[in-house]
C-alpha cells in the first residue's frame, strides 16, 4: 500500500500541468506560466500600470503606443498605450535616442500627427509614468490596432 502512495505522489509531482490550488476563499488559483507573466493586456489602464510598476527597475518593455507629435513635428506632444479613450497616458521620453521619434516620423507614419507605434524601452514609472524609449520598432496599421492589445516585458 505504501508503494502505491509513493508512486501516486511521484506521478503528481512530475506532471507538466500546473496544479490548481485553493487561495483560502474557495477560489481555485492556477499559477501563471513564465510566458504569461511576461505579457499584460493594455486594458484596463489601471491593471497595466500595476503590472508595469511591479516589474524590476528599468525593465525593458514593448508596447503599442498611440503617439501624437507637435504640429511642427519636432517633439512628442502626447502618448498613450493603446487607442481607447481610457488608455494609460505615459511620458514617452525619447531624449536618449540617437534620432528621436519625431525625426523618424516620415519613415513610420506617412501623414498626420498621430500614429500607433510599437515602442521598446525602459519602464521608469513614477508620477509622470515615464517610459524611456529606446527604439521605434514599427508602425501599427489602423486595421491591426484591434490586435495590438498587449504589453510585453522583454530581456
XYZ file of C-alpha atoms in Angstrom:
155
model
C 0.000 0.000 0.000
C 2.832 2.382 0.798
C 4.444 1.762 -2.561
C 1.218 2.729 -4.355
C 1.020 6.005 -2.396
C 4.636 6.885 -3.205
C 4.091 6.195 -6.900
C 0.935 8.340 -6.943
C 2.789 11.211 -5.266
C 5.702 10.921 -7.696
C 3.330 10.927 -10.672
C 1.529 14.004 -9.342
C 4.833 15.839 -8.830
C 6.084 15.027 -12.307
C 3.050 16.456 -14.091
C 3.841 19.264 -16.525
C 0.485 20.956 -15.888
C 0.179 23.458 -13.042
C -1.706 22.010 -10.109
C -4.610 24.271 -9.092
C -4.509 25.486 -5.501
C -7.091 26.995 -3.211
C -6.467 30.599 -2.145
C -8.401 30.344 1.118
C -11.605 31.853 -0.232
C -12.597 28.711 -2.080
C -11.454 30.136 -5.423
C -9.145 27.961 -7.483
C -5.911 29.668 -8.475
C -3.864 28.376 -11.408
C -0.290 29.707 -11.387
C 0.715 31.811 -14.404
C 3.296 30.364 -16.727
C 6.531 32.330 -17.246
C 5.278 33.276 -20.737
C 2.046 34.684 -19.264
C 3.969 36.666 -16.646
C 5.854 38.416 -19.447
C 2.658 39.810 -21.051
C -0.121 42.061 -19.847
C -3.301 43.271 -21.514
C -3.168 47.049 -22.011
C -6.802 47.458 -20.932
C -7.869 48.342 -18.309
C -5.230 51.013 -17.819
C -5.001 50.598 -14.040
C -4.165 46.877 -14.404
C -1.463 47.714 -16.962
C 0.027 50.371 -14.681
C 0.060 47.946 -11.732
C 1.832 45.339 -13.891
C 4.393 47.855 -15.170
C 5.102 49.133 -11.668
C 5.761 45.623 -10.330
C 8.425 44.923 -12.973
C 12.080 45.092 -11.917
C 13.685 48.547 -12.021
C 14.379 49.758 -15.567
C 12.672 46.717 -17.113
C 12.609 46.612 -20.913
C 9.088 46.648 -22.306
C 7.488 46.537 -25.765
C 4.127 48.325 -26.079
C 1.686 49.597 -28.715
C 1.674 53.364 -28.177
C -0.535 55.960 -29.825
C 1.837 58.875 -30.358
C 0.888 62.419 -31.225
C 3.640 64.770 -32.309
C 3.512 68.552 -32.221
C 2.210 70.435 -35.255
C 5.784 71.493 -36.098
C 6.798 67.782 -35.929
C 9.743 68.358 -33.599
C 8.691 66.540 -30.414
C 6.199 64.073 -28.930
C 3.202 66.005 -27.665
C 1.376 63.076 -26.052
C 1.432 59.295 -25.862
C -0.868 56.614 -24.524
C -0.692 52.833 -24.511
C -3.398 51.800 -26.954
C -6.075 53.905 -28.572
C -9.019 53.555 -26.177
C -10.393 56.701 -24.569
C -9.262 55.488 -21.144
C -5.844 54.181 -22.265
C -2.845 54.714 -19.983
C -1.219 58.077 -20.708
C 2.574 57.953 -20.463
C 5.580 60.215 -20.873
C 7.238 58.666 -23.943
C 10.671 60.185 -23.421
C 12.876 59.808 -26.492
C 15.731 62.070 -25.343
C 18.274 59.225 -25.244
C 17.587 58.013 -28.786
C 20.066 58.952 -31.493
C 17.202 60.090 -33.721
C 14.047 60.947 -31.753
C 10.567 59.711 -32.666
C 9.742 62.953 -34.489
C 12.882 62.531 -36.602
C 11.712 59.086 -37.729
C 8.086 60.153 -38.209
C 8.123 60.271 -42.014
C 9.593 56.781 -42.209
C 6.954 55.172 -39.982
C 3.951 57.485 -40.310
C 3.208 58.844 -43.759
C 0.673 61.534 -42.861
C -0.933 63.312 -39.926
C 0.310 63.981 -36.426
C -0.998 60.800 -34.784
C 0.301 57.287 -35.333
C 0.230 53.955 -33.473
C 3.773 52.652 -32.998
C 5.343 49.645 -31.352
C 7.878 51.159 -28.964
C 10.558 49.399 -26.938
C 12.136 50.982 -23.919
C 12.672 51.026 -20.182
C 9.740 51.484 -17.835
C 10.823 54.099 -15.292
C 7.335 54.839 -13.959
C 6.840 57.315 -11.179
C 4.378 60.183 -11.006
C 4.927 61.057 -14.692
C 4.662 57.408 -15.813
C 7.928 57.751 -17.701
C 8.758 55.344 -20.495
C 12.330 55.844 -21.731
C 12.008 54.934 -25.416
C 14.989 53.101 -26.908
C 13.571 52.016 -30.267
C 10.667 52.523 -32.645
C 10.089 49.008 -33.955
C 7.265 49.576 -36.404
C 4.068 51.416 -37.194
C 0.812 49.605 -36.470
C -1.664 49.925 -39.323
C -5.165 51.117 -38.454
C -6.534 47.701 -39.470
C -4.201 45.988 -36.952
C -4.946 48.176 -33.927
C -7.618 45.791 -32.641
C -4.999 43.061 -32.197
C -2.393 45.335 -30.555
C -3.653 44.776 -27.019
C -0.647 43.531 -25.021
C 2.467 44.964 -23.430
C 5.397 42.610 -23.151
C 8.410 42.516 -20.821
C 11.479 41.574 -22.829
C 15.038 40.550 -21.989
